[in-house]
Amino acid sequence: MEVRINKEIREYSENVYFGLTLRQFFFSALGCIAAIGIYFLCKDFLGLEITTWLCVLGVVPFAALGFITYNGMTAEQFAAAWLRSKWINPSRYVNEPVSFYYEIMKTAIEADEKGGK
């Protein structure tokens, strides 16, 4: 008898249905519903090939929301972090070069300019 244990406990996810987590299953179901809706709305007007491509494009956002993670964040956590960093609390970095040699030698340089002319 063998018990499979994840090396990293934070990577554990409980599988609910077909080996998917609840989040993945929910967004997969929403993607299927969107694809079915797009198919029945567009098949008479656009033809089968274009409708099929529209169905695929309609499922992509749901697949991204359900399956993709970035730096351990889900899509909505990433969107909230991006919104906070770019629009709510933006930080402005100002780069002003400083010459330490000039700061140390400022009095000598100014005296040399006054005395040399």
PDB file of C-alpha atoms in Angstrom:
ATOM      1  CA  MET A   1       0.000   0.000   0.000  1.00  0.00           C
ATOM      2  CA  GLU A   2       1.408   3.359  -1.033  1.00  0.00           C
ATOM      3  CA  VAL A   3       0.248   6.780   0.136  1.00  0.00           C
ATOM      4  CA  ARG A   4       1.172   9.658  -2.146  1.00  0.00           C
ATOM      5  CA  ILE A   5       2.262  12.796  -0.269  1.00  0.00           C
ATOM      6  CA  ASN A   6       3.161  16.112  -1.894  1.00  0.00           C
ATOM      7  CA  LYS A   7       6.673  17.331  -1.179  1.00  0.00           C
ATOM      8  CA  GLU A   8       5.331  20.833  -0.598  1.00  0.00           C
ATOM      9  CA  ILE A   9       2.183  20.921   1.524  1.00  0.00           C
ATOM     10  CA  ARG A  10       1.049  24.226  -0.012  1.00  0.00           C
ATOM     11  CA  GLU A  11       0.780  22.565  -3.426  1.00  0.00           C
ATOM     12  CA  TYR A  12      -1.946  20.219  -2.198  1.00  0.00           C
ATOM     13  CA  SER A  13      -5.316  20.615  -3.873  1.00  0.00           C
ATOM     14  CA  GLU A  14      -8.330  18.443  -3.323  1.00  0.00           C
ATOM     15  CA  ASN A  15      -9.733  16.942  -6.505  1.00  0.00           C
ATOM     16  CA  VAL A  16     -13.495  17.160  -6.779  1.00  0.00           C
ATOM     17  CA  TYR A  17     -14.511  15.857 -10.202  1.00  0.00           C
ATOM     18  CA  PHE A  18     -12.503  14.330 -13.076  1.00  0.00           C
ATOM     19  CA  GLY A  19      -9.277  15.157 -11.239  1.00  0.00           C
ATOM     20  CA  LEU A  20     -10.079  18.881 -11.259  1.00  0.00           C
ATOM     21  CA  THR A  21     -10.264  21.186  -8.292  1.00  0.00           C
ATOM     22  CA  LEU A  22     -13.584  22.868  -7.547  1.00  0.00           C
ATOM     23  CA  ARG A  23     -12.311  26.104  -9.088  1.00  0.00           C
ATOM     24  CA  GLN A  24     -11.157  24.386 -12.293  1.00  0.00           C
ATOM     25  CA  PHE A  25     -14.394  22.423 -12.568  1.00  0.00           C
ATOM     26  CA  PHE A  26     -16.518  25.563 -12.088  1.00  0.00           C
ATOM     27  CA  PHE A  27     -14.681  27.544 -14.771  1.00  0.00           C
ATOM     28  CA  SER A  28     -14.668  24.535 -17.115  1.00  0.00           C
ATOM     29  CA  ALA A  29     -18.448  24.295 -16.772  1.00  0.00           C
ATOM     30  CA  LEU A  30     -18.791  28.036 -17.436  1.00  0.00           C
ATOM     31  CA  GLY A  31     -16.566  27.668 -20.494  1.00  0.00           C
ATOM     32  CA  CYS A  32     -18.709  24.820 -21.826  1.00  0.00           C
ATOM     33  CA  ILE A  33     -21.868  26.857 -21.290  1.00  0.00           C
ATOM     34  CA  ALA A  34     -20.300  29.825 -23.104  1.00  0.00           C
ATOM     35  CA  ALA A  35     -19.199  27.619 -26.013  1.00  0.00           C
ATOM     36  CA  ILE A  36     -22.660  26.068 -26.345  1.00  0.00           C
ATOM     37  CA  GLY A  37     -24.276  29.505 -26.258  1.00  0.00           C
ATOM     38  CA  ILE A  38     -21.904  30.882 -28.899  1.00  0.00           C
ATOM     39  CA  TYR A  39     -22.475  27.827 -31.077  1.00  0.00           C
ATOM     40  CA  PHE A  40     -26.271  28.075 -31.079  1.00  0.00           C
ATOM     41  CA  LEU A  41     -26.244  31.853 -31.539  1.00  0.00           C
ATOM     42  CA  CYS A  42     -23.770  31.949 -34.433  1.00  0.00           C
ATOM     43  CA  LYS A  43     -24.053  28.677 -36.376  1.00  0.00           C
ATOM     44  CA  ASP A  44     -26.833  29.894 -38.697  1.00  0.00           C
ATOM     45  CA  PHE A  45     -25.225  33.252 -39.481  1.00  0.00           C
ATOM     46  CA  LEU A  46     -21.500  32.559 -39.711  1.00  0.00           C
ATOM     47  CA  GLY A  47     -21.143  28.931 -40.730  1.00  0.00           C
ATOM     48  CA  LEU A  48     -19.603  26.018 -38.901  1.00  0.00           C
ATOM     49  CA  GLU A  49     -15.890  26.850 -39.235  1.00  0.00           C
ATOM     50  CA  ILE A  50     -16.067  30.451 -37.997  1.00  0.00           C
ATOM     51  CA  THR A  51     -18.490  29.453 -35.236  1.00  0.00           C
ATOM     52  CA  THR A  52     -16.068  26.776 -34.062  1.00  0.00           C
ATOM     53  CA  TRP A  53     -13.264  29.328 -33.831  1.00  0.00           C
ATOM     54  CA  LEU A  54     -15.540  31.701 -31.926  1.00  0.00           C
ATOM     55  CA  CYS A  55     -16.375  28.896 -29.491  1.00  0.00           C
ATOM     56  CA  VAL A  56     -12.678  28.291 -28.863  1.00  0.00           C
ATOM     57  CA  LEU A  57     -12.084  32.022 -28.330  1.00  0.00           C
ATOM     58  CA  GLY A  58     -15.090  32.164 -26.007  1.00  0.00           C
ATOM     59  CA  VAL A  59     -13.668  29.410 -23.792  1.00  0.00           C
ATOM     60  CA  VAL A  60     -10.175  30.929 -23.480  1.00  0.00           C
ATOM     61  CA  PRO A  61     -11.036  33.521 -20.758  1.00  0.00           C
ATOM     62  CA  PHE A  62     -12.662  30.857 -18.600  1.00  0.00           C
ATOM     63  CA  ALA A  63      -9.690  28.537 -19.041  1.00  0.00           C
ATOM     64  CA  ALA A  64      -7.368  31.368 -18.036  1.00  0.00           C
ATOM     65  CA  LEU A  65      -9.417  32.134 -14.937  1.00  0.00           C
ATOM     66  CA  GLY A  66      -9.664  28.512 -13.873  1.00  0.00           C
ATOM     67  CA  PHE A  67      -6.289  27.000 -14.677  1.00  0.00           C
ATOM     68  CA  ILE A  68      -3.567  29.655 -14.903  1.00  0.00           C
ATOM     69  CA  THR A  69      -1.667  30.854 -11.846  1.00  0.00           C
ATOM     70  CA  TYR A  70       1.121  33.422 -11.767  1.00  0.00           C
ATOM     71  CA  ASN A  71       3.536  33.583  -8.829  1.00  0.00           C
ATOM     72  CA  GLY A  72       1.123  31.441  -6.832  1.00  0.00           C
ATOM     73  CA  MET A  73      -1.787  33.849  -7.433  1.00  0.00           C
ATOM     74  CA  THR A  74      -5.027  33.036  -9.195  1.00  0.00           C
ATOM     75  CA  ALA A  75      -6.191  35.282 -12.035  1.00  0.00           C
ATOM     76  CA  GLU A  76      -8.385  37.516  -9.866  1.00  0.00           C
ATOM     77  CA  GLN A  77      -5.696  37.828  -7.179  1.00  0.00           C
ATOM     78  CA  PHE A  78      -3.220  38.823  -9.887  1.00  0.00           C
ATOM     79  CA  ALA A  79      -5.682  41.356 -11.341  1.00  0.00           C
ATOM     80  CA  ALA A  80      -6.268  42.866  -7.888  1.00  0.00           C
ATOM     81  CA  ALA A  81      -2.514  43.075  -7.205  1.00  0.00           C
ATOM     82  CA  TRP A  82      -1.894  44.675 -10.608  1.00  0.00           C
ATOM     83  CA  LEU A  83      -4.716  47.171 -10.059  1.00  0.00           C
ATOM     84  CA  ARG A  84      -3.343  48.073  -6.641  1.00  0.00           C
ATOM     85  CA  SER A  85       0.224  48.500  -7.880  1.00  0.00           C
ATOM     86  CA  LYS A  86      -0.580  50.459 -11.044  1.00  0.00           C
ATOM     87  CA  TRP A  87      -3.610  52.577 -10.168  1.00  0.00           C
ATOM     88  CA  ILE A  88      -4.491  52.624  -6.472  1.00  0.00           C
ATOM     89  CA  ASN A  89      -1.041  52.872  -4.844  1.00  0.00           C
ATOM     90  CA  PRO A  90       1.393  53.701  -7.637  1.00  0.00           C
ATOM     91  CA  SER A  91       4.963  54.310  -6.597  1.00  0.00           C
ATOM     92  CA  ARG A  92       7.145  56.670  -8.532  1.00  0.00           C
ATOM     93  CA  TYR A  93      10.843  56.025  -8.580  1.00  0.00           C
ATOM     94  CA  VAL A  94      12.972  59.082  -9.212  1.00  0.00           C
ATOM     95  CA  ASN A  95      16.510  58.519 -10.339  1.00  0.00           C
ATOM     96  CA  GLU A  96      18.706  61.499  -9.600  1.00  0.00           C
ATOM     97  CA  PRO A  97      22.375  60.748 -10.124  1.00  0.00           C
ATOM     98  CA  VAL A  98      24.716  61.973  -7.399  1.00  0.00           C
ATOM     99  CA  SER A  99      28.423  62.494  -7.911  1.00  0.00           C
ATOM    100  CA  PHE A 100      30.098  61.810  -4.588  1.00  0.00           C
ATOM    101  CA  TYR A 101      33.429  63.052  -5.931  1.00  0.00           C
ATOM    102  CA  TYR A 102      31.863  66.408  -6.828  1.00  0.00           C
ATOM    103  CA  GLU A 103      30.185  66.677  -3.430  1.00  0.00           C
ATOM    104  CA  ILE A 104      33.493  66.058  -1.652  1.00  0.00           C
ATOM    105  CA  MET A 105      35.499  68.368  -3.892  1.00  0.00           C
ATOM    106  CA  LYS A 106      32.837  71.077  -4.342  1.00  0.00           C
ATOM    107  CA  THR A 107      34.602  73.735  -2.267  1.00  0.00           C
ATOM    108  CA  ALA A 108      37.950  73.102  -3.948  1.00  0.00           C
ATOM    109  CA  ILE A 109      36.410  73.215  -7.428  1.00  0.00           C
ATOM    110  CA  GLU A 110      34.532  76.451  -6.697  1.00  0.00           C
ATOM    111  CA  ALA A 111      37.676  78.042  -5.223  1.00  0.00           C
ATOM    112  CA  ASP A 112      39.694  76.966  -8.266  1.00  0.00           C
ATOM    113  CA  GLU A 113      37.086  78.449 -10.649  1.00  0.00           C
ATOM    114  CA  LYS A 114      37.077  81.790  -8.796  1.00  0.00           C
ATOM    115  CA  GLY A 115      40.861  81.972  -8.438  1.00  0.00           C
ATOM    116  CA  GLY A 116      41.712  80.751 -11.963  1.00  0.00           C
ATOM    117  CA  LYS A 117      39.734  83.437 -13.800  1.00  0.00           C
TER     118      LYS A 117
END
